[in-house]
Coordinates of C-alpha atoms in Angstrom, one line a residue:
Chain N
M1 CA -161.8 -85.3 -141.4
L2 CA -162.8 -88.6 -139.8
Q3 CA -166.4 -89.4 -138.9
I4 CA -167.7 -92.3 -136.9
K5 CA -171.4 -92.5 -136.8
N6 CA -173.6 -94.9 -134.9
L7 CA -170.9 -97.5 -134.8
D8 CA -171.7 -101.0 -133.5
F9 CA -168.9 -103.5 -133.1
S10 CA -168.6 -106.9 -131.3
Y11 CA -166.1 -109.7 -131.4
R12 CA -168.8 -112.1 -130.3
K13 CA -172.5 -112.2 -130.9
G14 CA -174.5 -110.6 -128.2
R15 CA -171.6 -108.8 -126.5
K16 CA -171.3 -105.4 -128.1
L17 CA -168.0 -103.6 -127.6
F18 CA -169.2 -100.4 -129.2
D19 CA -172.9 -99.5 -129.1
S20 CA -173.9 -96.6 -131.3
L21 CA -170.4 -94.9 -130.9
E22 CA -170.1 -91.4 -132.3
L23 CA -166.7 -89.7 -132.8
S24 CA -165.4 -87.0 -135.2
L25 CA -161.7 -85.9 -135.6
G26 CA -160.6 -82.7 -137.2
K27 CA -157.2 -81.6 -138.4
G28 CA -154.4 -80.1 -136.4
S29 CA -154.7 -81.9 -133.0
I30 CA -153.0 -84.6 -131.1
Y31 CA -155.9 -86.6 -129.6
G32 CA -155.2 -88.6 -126.5
L33 CA -157.4 -91.7 -126.3
L34 CA -157.5 -93.0 -122.8
G35 CA -159.2 -96.0 -121.4
K36 CA -158.9 -99.0 -119.1
N37 CA -157.6 -102.3 -120.4
G38 CA -160.3 -103.9 -122.5
A39 CA -162.2 -100.6 -123.0
G40 CA -161.8 -100.9 -126.7
K41 CA -159.0 -98.5 -127.5
S42 CA -157.1 -100.8 -129.8
T43 CA -160.2 -102.0 -131.5
L44 CA -161.4 -98.5 -132.1
L45 CA -158.1 -97.7 -133.8
K46 CA -158.4 -100.8 -135.9
V47 CA -161.9 -99.9 -137.0
M48 CA -160.6 -96.4 -137.8
T49 CA -158.0 -97.9 -140.1
G50 CA -160.4 -100.2 -141.8
L51 CA -158.7 -103.3 -140.4
L52 CA -161.9 -104.4 -138.6
Y53 CA -165.3 -104.0 -140.1
A54 CA -168.1 -102.2 -138.3
Q55 CA -171.3 -104.3 -137.9
K56 CA -173.4 -101.2 -138.0
G57 CA -172.8 -97.5 -138.7
S58 CA -170.2 -95.8 -140.7
V59 CA -166.5 -94.9 -140.4
D60 CA -165.5 -92.4 -143.1
L61 CA -162.4 -90.5 -143.9
Y62 CA -163.0 -87.4 -146.0
G63 CA -166.4 -88.9 -146.8
T64 CA -165.0 -92.3 -148.0
P65 CA -165.9 -95.4 -146.1
L66 CA -162.7 -96.9 -144.5
G67 CA -164.1 -100.4 -144.8
K68 CA -163.6 -100.3 -148.6
R69 CA -159.8 -100.1 -147.9
L70 CA -159.2 -98.0 -151.0
P71 CA -155.6 -97.1 -151.7
D72 CA -156.3 -93.3 -151.6
T73 CA -157.9 -93.6 -148.2
L74 CA -155.2 -96.0 -146.8
K75 CA -152.6 -93.5 -148.0
E76 CA -154.1 -90.9 -145.6
I77 CA -153.8 -93.1 -142.5
F78 CA -150.8 -94.6 -140.8
F79 CA -151.5 -97.0 -138.0
L80 CA -148.7 -97.9 -135.5
P81 CA -150.0 -101.0 -133.6
E82 CA -148.7 -101.9 -130.1
E83 CA -147.0 -105.0 -131.4
I84 CA -145.1 -104.0 -134.5
Y85 CA -143.9 -106.2 -137.4
L86 CA -140.7 -105.4 -139.2
P87 CA -139.3 -107.7 -141.8
D88 CA -135.7 -108.7 -142.1
F89 CA -134.6 -105.7 -144.1
T90 CA -132.0 -103.0 -143.7
T91 CA -133.5 -99.6 -142.7
S92 CA -132.8 -98.3 -146.2
E93 CA -134.5 -101.3 -147.9
Y94 CA -137.5 -100.8 -145.6
I95 CA -137.7 -97.1 -146.4
K96 CA -137.4 -97.7 -150.1
L97 CA -139.9 -100.5 -150.4
Y98 CA -142.6 -99.1 -148.1
S99 CA -142.3 -95.4 -148.8
A100 CA -143.2 -96.1 -152.4
F101 CA -146.9 -96.4 -151.3
Y102 CA -147.0 -93.0 -149.6
D103 CA -146.9 -90.0 -152.0
R104 CA -146.0 -87.4 -149.3
F105 CA -143.2 -89.4 -147.7
N106 CA -140.3 -87.2 -146.8
P107 CA -136.9 -88.9 -146.7
A108 CA -135.2 -85.9 -145.2
Q109 CA -137.7 -85.9 -142.3
M110 CA -137.1 -89.6 -141.9
Q111 CA -133.3 -89.2 -141.6
E112 CA -133.8 -86.3 -139.2
M113 CA -136.1 -88.2 -136.9
M114 CA -133.8 -91.3 -137.0
R115 CA -131.0 -89.0 -135.9
E116 CA -133.1 -87.5 -133.2
F117 CA -134.2 -91.0 -132.0
E118 CA -130.5 -92.3 -132.3
V119 CA -131.5 -95.1 -134.6
D120 CA -128.5 -96.4 -136.5
P121 CA -129.4 -96.4 -140.3
S122 CA -126.8 -99.1 -141.0
D123 CA -128.5 -101.6 -138.7
R124 CA -130.7 -104.4 -139.9
L125 CA -134.2 -104.1 -138.5
K126 CA -134.0 -107.7 -137.2
H127 CA -131.0 -106.9 -135.0
M128 CA -132.6 -103.8 -133.4
S129 CA -134.0 -103.8 -129.9
Y130 CA -137.7 -103.5 -129.4
G131 CA -137.4 -99.9 -128.5
Q132 CA -135.2 -99.1 -131.5
K133 CA -137.7 -100.9 -133.8
K134 CA -140.5 -98.9 -132.3
K135 CA -138.7 -95.6 -132.7
F136 CA -137.9 -96.5 -136.3
V137 CA -141.6 -97.2 -137.1
I138 CA -142.7 -94.0 -135.3
A139 CA -140.2 -92.0 -137.4
F140 CA -141.5 -93.8 -140.6
G141 CA -145.1 -93.2 -139.7
L142 CA -144.5 -89.5 -139.1
A143 CA -142.4 -89.1 -142.3
T144 CA -145.3 -90.5 -144.4
N145 CA -147.1 -87.2 -143.8
C146 CA -150.4 -89.0 -143.7
S147 CA -153.4 -86.9 -142.6
L148 CA -154.1 -89.1 -139.7
I149 CA -151.6 -91.0 -137.7
L150 CA -152.9 -93.5 -135.1
M151 CA -150.6 -94.8 -132.5
D152 CA -151.4 -97.6 -130.1
E153 CA -149.3 -97.4 -126.9
P154 CA -146.4 -95.8 -128.7
T155 CA -144.3 -95.2 -125.6
N156 CA -144.4 -98.9 -124.5
G157 CA -140.8 -100.2 -124.7
L158 CA -139.2 -96.8 -124.9
D159 CA -136.6 -95.7 -122.4
I160 CA -137.0 -92.5 -120.4
P161 CA -134.9 -90.3 -122.8
S162 CA -136.7 -91.8 -125.8
K163 CA -140.1 -90.9 -124.2
S164 CA -139.2 -87.3 -124.0
K165 CA -137.7 -87.3 -127.5
F166 CA -141.0 -88.9 -128.7
R167 CA -142.9 -86.0 -127.2
K168 CA -140.6 -83.5 -128.8
V169 CA -140.7 -85.2 -132.2
V170 CA -144.5 -85.6 -132.2
A171 CA -145.1 -82.0 -131.1
S172 CA -142.8 -80.7 -133.9
M173 CA -144.6 -82.7 -136.5
I174 CA -148.1 -81.5 -135.9
D175 CA -149.6 -78.9 -138.2
E176 CA -152.9 -77.8 -139.6
N177 CA -152.9 -80.6 -142.3
R178 CA -152.8 -83.6 -140.1
S179 CA -153.9 -85.1 -136.8
I180 CA -152.4 -87.7 -134.5
M181 CA -154.3 -89.9 -132.2
I182 CA -152.4 -91.6 -129.4
S183 CA -154.0 -94.4 -127.4
T184 CA -152.4 -95.1 -124.1
H185 CA -152.8 -96.1 -120.5
Q186 CA -149.5 -94.5 -119.6
V187 CA -151.0 -91.0 -119.4
R188 CA -147.9 -89.5 -117.7
D189 CA -145.8 -90.2 -120.8
L190 CA -148.1 -87.9 -122.8
E191 CA -148.5 -85.0 -120.5
N192 CA -148.2 -81.6 -122.2
L193 CA -148.6 -83.3 -125.6
I194 CA -152.2 -84.5 -126.0
D195 CA -155.1 -82.1 -126.6
P196 CA -158.0 -82.9 -126.6
V197 CA -158.5 -85.8 -124.2
I198 CA -160.9 -88.5 -125.1
I199 CA -161.8 -91.2 -122.6
I200 CA -163.5 -94.4 -123.7
E201 CA -165.3 -96.7 -121.3
Q202 CA -167.5 -99.7 -121.9
G203 CA -167.6 -99.0 -125.6
K204 CA -168.7 -95.4 -125.3
I205 CA -166.9 -92.1 -125.5
I206 CA -167.6 -90.8 -121.9
F207 CA -165.4 -87.7 -122.0
R208 CA -164.0 -85.4 -124.6
Q209 CA -162.6 -82.1 -123.7
P210 CA -159.7 -79.8 -124.8
V211 CA -157.0 -79.4 -122.2
D212 CA -157.6 -75.6 -121.8
V213 CA -161.2 -76.3 -120.8
I214 CA -160.1 -78.9 -118.3
A215 CA -157.4 -76.6 -116.9
E216 CA -159.9 -73.8 -116.6
G217 CA -162.6 -75.9 -115.0
L218 CA -160.9 -78.3 -112.8
S219 CA -158.2 -78.1 -110.2
F220 CA -155.9 -80.9 -109.2
H221 CA -154.2 -81.1 -105.8
Q222 CA -153.2 -83.0 -102.8
T223 CA -154.6 -82.6 -99.3
G224 CA -153.2 -83.7 -96.0
R225 CA -154.7 -86.6 -93.9
D226 CA -156.4 -84.3 -91.4
E227 CA -157.6 -81.7 -93.8
S228 CA -161.3 -81.4 -94.4
A229 CA -162.8 -82.0 -97.8
P230 CA -162.1 -78.9 -100.0
A231 CA -165.0 -76.9 -101.5
G232 CA -166.2 -78.0 -104.9
L233 CA -164.9 -81.5 -104.6
L234 CA -165.6 -83.7 -107.6
Y235 CA -163.3 -86.6 -106.9
S236 CA -160.9 -87.8 -104.3
E237 CA -158.6 -90.8 -103.9
E238 CA -156.6 -91.9 -101.0
M239 CA -152.8 -91.8 -101.1
F240 CA -150.0 -92.2 -98.7
G241 CA -150.3 -89.4 -96.2
G242 CA -153.5 -87.8 -97.5
S243 CA -155.6 -87.6 -100.6
R244 CA -155.4 -86.5 -104.2
V245 CA -158.5 -84.5 -105.2
V246 CA -160.2 -82.9 -108.2
T247 CA -162.2 -79.8 -107.4
R248 CA -164.0 -77.1 -109.4
N249 CA -161.5 -74.5 -110.4
T250 CA -162.6 -71.3 -108.9
S251 CA -159.3 -69.5 -108.9
G252 CA -159.8 -68.0 -112.4
E253 CA -156.5 -69.3 -113.5
A254 CA -155.7 -72.4 -115.5
S255 CA -154.5 -75.3 -113.4
Q256 CA -151.8 -77.9 -114.1
V257 CA -153.7 -80.9 -115.4
D258 CA -152.9 -84.2 -113.8
F259 CA -154.0 -86.6 -116.5
E260 CA -153.9 -89.7 -114.3
L261 CA -156.1 -88.1 -111.7
L262 CA -158.4 -86.7 -114.3
F263 CA -158.8 -90.2 -115.8
N264 CA -159.7 -91.7 -112.5
A265 CA -162.0 -88.9 -111.7
V266 CA -163.8 -89.2 -115.0
L267 CA -164.3 -92.9 -114.6
S268 CA -165.8 -92.6 -111.1
N269 CA -167.7 -89.3 -111.6
T270 CA -168.4 -89.0 -115.3
R271 CA -171.6 -87.1 -115.0
G272 CA -170.4 -84.6 -112.4
I273 CA -167.3 -83.7 -114.2
N274 CA -168.9 -83.5 -117.6
E275 CA -171.7 -81.3 -116.3
H276 CA -169.3 -79.0 -114.6
L277 CA -167.1 -78.6 -117.6
K278 CA -170.2 -77.9 -119.7
T279 CA -171.0 -74.9 -117.5
V280 CA -167.4 -73.7 -117.8
Q281 CA -167.6 -73.8 -121.6
S282 CA -170.9 -72.0 -121.6
Chain O
M1 CA -155.1 -93.0 -159.7
N2 CA -157.3 -96.1 -160.3
Q3 CA -158.5 -97.4 -157.0
T4 CA -158.7 -101.1 -158.1
F5 CA -155.6 -101.6 -160.2
D6 CA -152.6 -99.3 -160.8
I7 CA -149.6 -100.7 -162.6
R8 CA -147.0 -98.6 -160.6
R9 CA -148.6 -99.6 -157.3
S10 CA -148.8 -103.2 -158.3
F11 CA -145.1 -103.1 -159.3
D12 CA -144.2 -101.7 -155.9
L13 CA -146.3 -104.4 -154.2
L14 CA -144.6 -107.1 -156.4
K15 CA -141.2 -105.7 -155.4
L16 CA -142.2 -105.8 -151.7
N17 CA -143.5 -109.3 -152.0
L18 CA -140.3 -110.5 -153.7
H19 CA -138.2 -109.0 -151.0
L20 CA -140.3 -110.5 -148.3
N21 CA -140.2 -114.0 -149.8
R22 CA -136.9 -114.2 -151.6
K23 CA -135.0 -116.0 -148.8
S24 CA -137.5 -118.8 -148.2
F25 CA -138.1 -119.1 -152.0
F26 CA -134.4 -119.6 -152.8
L27 CA -133.7 -121.8 -149.8
T28 CA -136.6 -124.1 -150.8
L29 CA -135.3 -124.3 -154.3
L30 CA -131.7 -124.9 -153.1
G31 CA -132.7 -127.6 -150.7
F32 CA -134.8 -129.4 -153.4
F33 CA -132.1 -129.2 -156.0
G34 CA -129.5 -130.4 -153.5
F35 CA -131.7 -133.5 -152.9
V36 CA -132.1 -134.1 -156.6
F37 CA -128.4 -133.8 -157.1
I38 CA -127.6 -136.5 -154.6
T39 CA -130.3 -138.8 -155.9
S40 CA -129.2 -138.3 -159.5
F41 CA -125.7 -139.4 -158.6
F42 CA -126.9 -142.8 -157.4
V43 CA -129.3 -143.2 -160.4
A44 CA -126.6 -142.2 -162.9
N45 CA -124.1 -144.5 -161.3
N46 CA -126.4 -147.5 -161.3
V47 CA -129.0 -147.2 -164.1
P48 CA -128.2 -144.1 -166.2
M49 CA -131.1 -145.0 -168.6
L50 CA -133.5 -144.0 -165.8
L51 CA -132.1 -140.5 -165.3
N52 CA -134.7 -138.7 -167.4
R53 CA -137.5 -140.8 -165.8
M54 CA -136.2 -139.6 -162.4
H55 CA -136.2 -136.1 -163.7
T56 CA -139.9 -136.5 -164.8
I57 CA -140.8 -137.5 -161.3
F58 CA -138.8 -134.8 -159.5
Y59 CA -140.0 -132.2 -162.0
F60 CA -143.6 -132.8 -161.3
I61 CA -142.9 -133.0 -157.5
L62 CA -141.3 -129.5 -157.9
L63 CA -144.0 -128.1 -160.1
Y64 CA -147.1 -129.5 -158.3
G65 CA -145.6 -129.7 -154.8
G66 CA -144.4 -126.1 -155.2
A67 CA -147.8 -124.9 -156.4
A68 CA -149.4 -126.5 -153.4
L69 CA -146.8 -125.2 -151.0
M70 CA -146.5 -121.7 -152.5
G71 CA -150.3 -121.4 -153.1
G72 CA -151.0 -122.6 -149.5
S73 CA -148.7 -120.0 -148.0
A74 CA -149.6 -117.2 -150.4
F75 CA -151.2 -115.2 -147.5
R76 CA -149.1 -116.4 -144.6
I77 CA -148.4 -112.7 -143.9
L78 CA -152.0 -112.6 -142.7
N79 CA -151.5 -115.3 -140.1
R80 CA -150.1 -113.1 -137.4
P81 CA -151.9 -110.0 -136.2
D82 CA -148.8 -107.7 -136.3
K83 CA -148.0 -108.9 -139.9
S84 CA -151.6 -108.7 -141.1
I85 CA -151.9 -105.1 -139.8
A86 CA -148.8 -104.1 -141.8
Y87 CA -150.1 -105.8 -144.9
L88 CA -153.8 -104.9 -144.8
S89 CA -153.1 -101.3 -144.0
L90 CA -150.7 -100.9 -146.9
P91 CA -152.1 -98.4 -149.4
A92 CA -152.9 -100.9 -152.2
S93 CA -156.2 -102.2 -153.3
T94 CA -157.5 -105.7 -152.2
F95 CA -157.4 -106.7 -155.8
E96 CA -153.7 -105.9 -156.0
K97 CA -153.0 -107.6 -152.7
Y98 CA -154.7 -110.6 -154.2
L99 CA -153.2 -110.4 -157.7
I100 CA -149.5 -110.2 -156.7
P101 CA -149.5 -113.4 -154.5
W102 CA -151.5 -115.1 -157.3
L103 CA -149.0 -114.1 -159.9
F104 CA -146.1 -114.9 -157.7
T105 CA -147.2 -118.3 -156.5
G106 CA -149.1 -119.4 -159.6
I107 CA -147.5 -118.0 -162.8
V108 CA -144.0 -117.0 -161.6
W109 CA -143.6 -120.3 -159.8
A110 CA -144.6 -122.3 -162.9
I111 CA -142.1 -120.5 -165.0
V112 CA -139.3 -120.6 -162.4
S113 CA -139.8 -124.3 -161.7
M114 CA -139.9 -125.2 -165.4
V115 CA -136.9 -123.1 -166.4
S116 CA -134.8 -123.9 -163.3
Y117 CA -135.5 -127.6 -163.5
M118 CA -134.7 -127.7 -167.3
A119 CA -131.4 -125.9 -166.7
F120 CA -130.5 -128.0 -163.6
A121 CA -131.4 -131.3 -165.4
L122 CA -129.2 -130.2 -168.4
M123 CA -126.4 -129.5 -166.0
I124 CA -126.5 -132.7 -164.1
N125 CA -127.1 -134.9 -167.1
G126 CA -124.1 -133.3 -168.7
L127 CA -122.0 -133.7 -165.6
W128 CA -122.8 -137.3 -164.9
S129 CA -122.7 -138.4 -168.6
G130 CA -119.2 -136.8 -168.8
V131 CA -118.0 -138.3 -165.5
M132 CA -119.5 -141.7 -165.8
Q133 CA -119.1 -142.0 -169.6
F134 CA -122.7 -142.7 -170.8
P135 CA -124.5 -141.0 -173.7
F136 CA -126.0 -137.6 -172.9
T137 CA -129.8 -137.1 -173.3
A138 CA -131.4 -133.8 -172.5
F139 CA -134.5 -133.7 -170.3
N140 CA -137.3 -131.8 -172.0
P141 CA -140.5 -131.2 -169.8
F142 CA -142.5 -130.5 -173.0
E143 CA -142.0 -134.0 -174.3
I144 CA -143.1 -135.9 -171.3
C145 CA -145.5 -138.7 -171.9
I146 CA -147.7 -140.1 -169.2
G147 CA -149.3 -143.2 -170.5
R148 CA -151.1 -142.4 -173.8
S149 CA -152.1 -138.9 -172.8
P150 CA -150.7 -135.9 -174.7
V151 CA -148.2 -133.8 -172.9
Y152 CA -150.5 -130.9 -172.2
E153 CA -152.7 -133.1 -170.0
A154 CA -149.8 -133.5 -167.6
Y155 CA -150.1 -129.7 -167.0
M156 CA -153.9 -129.5 -166.9
P157 CA -154.4 -130.0 -163.2
Y158 CA -151.8 -127.3 -162.3
F159 CA -154.3 -124.5 -161.8
L160 CA -156.7 -126.8 -160.0
V161 CA -154.0 -127.7 -157.5
H162 CA -152.9 -124.1 -157.1
S163 CA -156.4 -122.7 -156.8
I164 CA -157.3 -125.3 -154.1
F165 CA -154.4 -124.3 -151.9
F166 CA -154.7 -120.6 -152.8
L167 CA -158.3 -120.6 -151.6
G168 CA -157.2 -122.5 -148.4
A169 CA -154.5 -119.8 -147.8
A170 CA -157.1 -117.0 -148.1
A171 CA -159.7 -118.9 -146.0
F172 CA -157.8 -120.3 -143.1
R173 CA -156.0 -118.1 -140.6
K174 CA -153.4 -120.7 -139.5
N175 CA -152.0 -123.9 -140.8
A176 CA -153.6 -123.3 -144.2
I177 CA -152.0 -126.3 -145.9
P178 CA -153.0 -129.1 -143.5
K179 CA -156.4 -127.5 -143.1
T180 CA -156.9 -127.4 -146.9
L181 CA -155.8 -131.1 -147.2
L182 CA -158.2 -132.1 -144.4
T183 CA -161.1 -130.1 -146.0
G184 CA -160.3 -131.7 -149.3
F185 CA -160.4 -135.1 -147.7
I186 CA -163.7 -134.4 -146.0
L187 CA -165.3 -133.0 -149.1
Q188 CA -164.0 -135.9 -151.2
S189 CA -165.4 -138.5 -148.7
G190 CA -168.7 -136.7 -148.7
F191 CA -168.8 -136.7 -152.4
T192 CA -168.0 -140.4 -152.6
F193 CA -170.7 -141.2 -150.0
L194 CA -173.2 -139.2 -152.0
N195 CA -172.2 -141.2 -155.2
L196 CA -172.7 -144.5 -153.4
M197 CA -176.1 -143.4 -152.1
M198 CA -177.1 -142.3 -155.6
M199 CA -176.1 -145.8 -156.9
L200 CA -178.1 -147.5 -154.2
I201 CA -181.2 -145.4 -155.0
L202 CA -180.8 -145.9 -158.8
F203 CA -179.8 -149.6 -158.9
G204 CA -180.9 -151.0 -155.5
N205 CA -177.5 -152.7 -154.9
F206 CA -173.9 -152.6 -156.1
T207 CA -173.7 -156.2 -157.3
G208 CA -175.5 -156.1 -160.7
M209 CA -174.8 -152.5 -161.4
D210 CA -172.4 -153.0 -164.3
Q211 CA -174.9 -155.4 -166.0
Q212 CA -177.8 -153.0 -165.5
M213 CA -175.7 -150.2 -166.9
K214 CA -174.9 -152.2 -170.0
L215 CA -178.6 -153.0 -170.5
I216 CA -179.5 -149.3 -170.3
E217 CA -176.6 -148.4 -172.6
A218 CA -177.7 -151.0 -175.2
D219 CA -181.2 -149.6 -175.0
Q220 CA -180.2 -146.0 -175.1
Q221 CA -177.2 -145.4 -177.5
N222 CA -177.2 -141.6 -176.9
L223 CA -177.1 -142.1 -173.1
A224 CA -174.2 -144.5 -173.5
Y225 CA -172.3 -142.0 -175.6
F226 CA -173.0 -139.3 -173.1
F227 CA -171.7 -141.4 -170.2
R228 CA -168.7 -142.9 -172.0
E229 CA -167.5 -139.9 -174.1
V230 CA -169.1 -136.6 -173.1
L231 CA -169.3 -136.8 -169.3
P232 CA -165.7 -137.7 -168.7
Q233 CA -164.5 -134.9 -170.9
L234 CA -166.9 -132.5 -169.3
I235 CA -165.7 -133.4 -165.8
K236 CA -162.1 -133.2 -167.0
Y237 CA -162.3 -129.8 -168.5
S238 CA -164.5 -128.4 -165.8
F239 CA -162.0 -129.5 -163.2
A240 CA -159.1 -128.1 -165.2
Y241 CA -160.7 -124.7 -166.2
V242 CA -164.0 -124.0 -164.4
I243 CA -163.4 -125.1 -160.9
P244 CA -160.1 -123.2 -160.6
V245 CA -161.9 -120.0 -161.7
I246 CA -164.5 -120.5 -159.0
F247 CA -161.9 -121.2 -156.4
Y248 CA -159.9 -118.1 -157.4
V249 CA -163.0 -115.9 -157.2
A250 CA -163.9 -117.4 -153.8
A251 CA -160.3 -116.7 -152.6
F252 CA -160.6 -113.0 -153.6
F253 CA -163.8 -112.6 -151.5
K254 CA -162.2 -114.4 -148.6
L255 CA -159.3 -112.0 -148.7
K256 CA -161.6 -109.1 -148.9
E257 CA -163.3 -110.1 -145.7
R258 CA -160.1 -110.8 -143.8
E259 CA -159.6 -108.6 -140.7
A260 CA -156.5 -107.9 -138.6

């Protein structure tokens, strides 16, 4: 569906943010895009929407360059930025005026999601709290039924019940015709939702694996202070009263993936973890 | 569906633009007419004969000032990252995203300012002539005379003014109007400086320039005709019709390369 080939991008001359970046996205998945602050997550999403132009390489959706910003291509992508803009409209005005641009917009789905998110349809958007605004735009984005929905830190500003509702709504909306990519640094908010996991660091995709491969290949646990290092250790980090460790999974059973620990492990031992998972896959 | 221009999509975009700008649009008009109403009271009370002359001044302030203000803020939605993301990612072509603000700030504004001012002037002239007992005369913006120039010449610079500020709005990310004015001033100063340099090169000094010109003109009748008749018309019409087109095309490409 979406193909990024040999992408170079920089904000300033001589300081490349992306250097020959390659990425392809298919349909039917909720991609989790993880990375440290400044790793280029938001920039990558903007390039994928055609909001920023690549200096080199190509970004195509169904074979059409996104940089051309053609209406038929833009119709297939909905981008939810971290900082959202909503004009001084009522919810129904907004829905009426903006949905006209999306052929597959489903008003019934929109109403259902607004009910689920407890967004009052009679409110003016200007008078809503930040979290309410965000839930409204998430609902609108999902109701557009675009092929690709890109969300930048969607759970920022959501309260705890809303975060679980977000997971529920997003999981219910995914089907074989669309994909969602969620960029976040709050990995715990998206546990049991994202699959596969993509980690970006210094402008490169350093890790991309489906959750079942991670669960089959890696084991995540805690060890006590006096315990010796477990066998097959790939990563360990100190915590109060012991350590959190990532080891090779030799149990033959899928483990419970700790996304935060996985992220830290990949950043500090990229090669070791990637090589191990490659052997698991083969 | 056409990827450059589609009438239904353009209409949807026009509707969205009208909704986004309606409040500031009507508040500006309301504020302006409020000011004109108060001023007209004093004029009608003291020198009613000057009422239509006052209307001429205010009418041109509204038309040209509005064209500058509206043109200069045509793309203000692109000034903030969150707003520009919402606008640039909207499924409409760049041409449509260009055309609608152009129509709205250039054509719609010209019609709205003409019609609304005519109606407003009619209303207040009628009101004050009735209250203060002086003969009613209607204000007609199509019968305005500025010096000896025909009426259409008063409208000739409209698209030049609009195109300058429209290009500024597409080119500058923030404070487009002051930046456009400053750029205009710098370019104008540069142009004047070049002219002076050219005069110095051609005539050696400024003191005997007029005399030397007359000598050349007496010698070269065709040249005199060119400088006195053809060149001023050429400059006038190119400023009125050619330069606005160049600025509008430049504004389109500036918009095309805008990023969020």
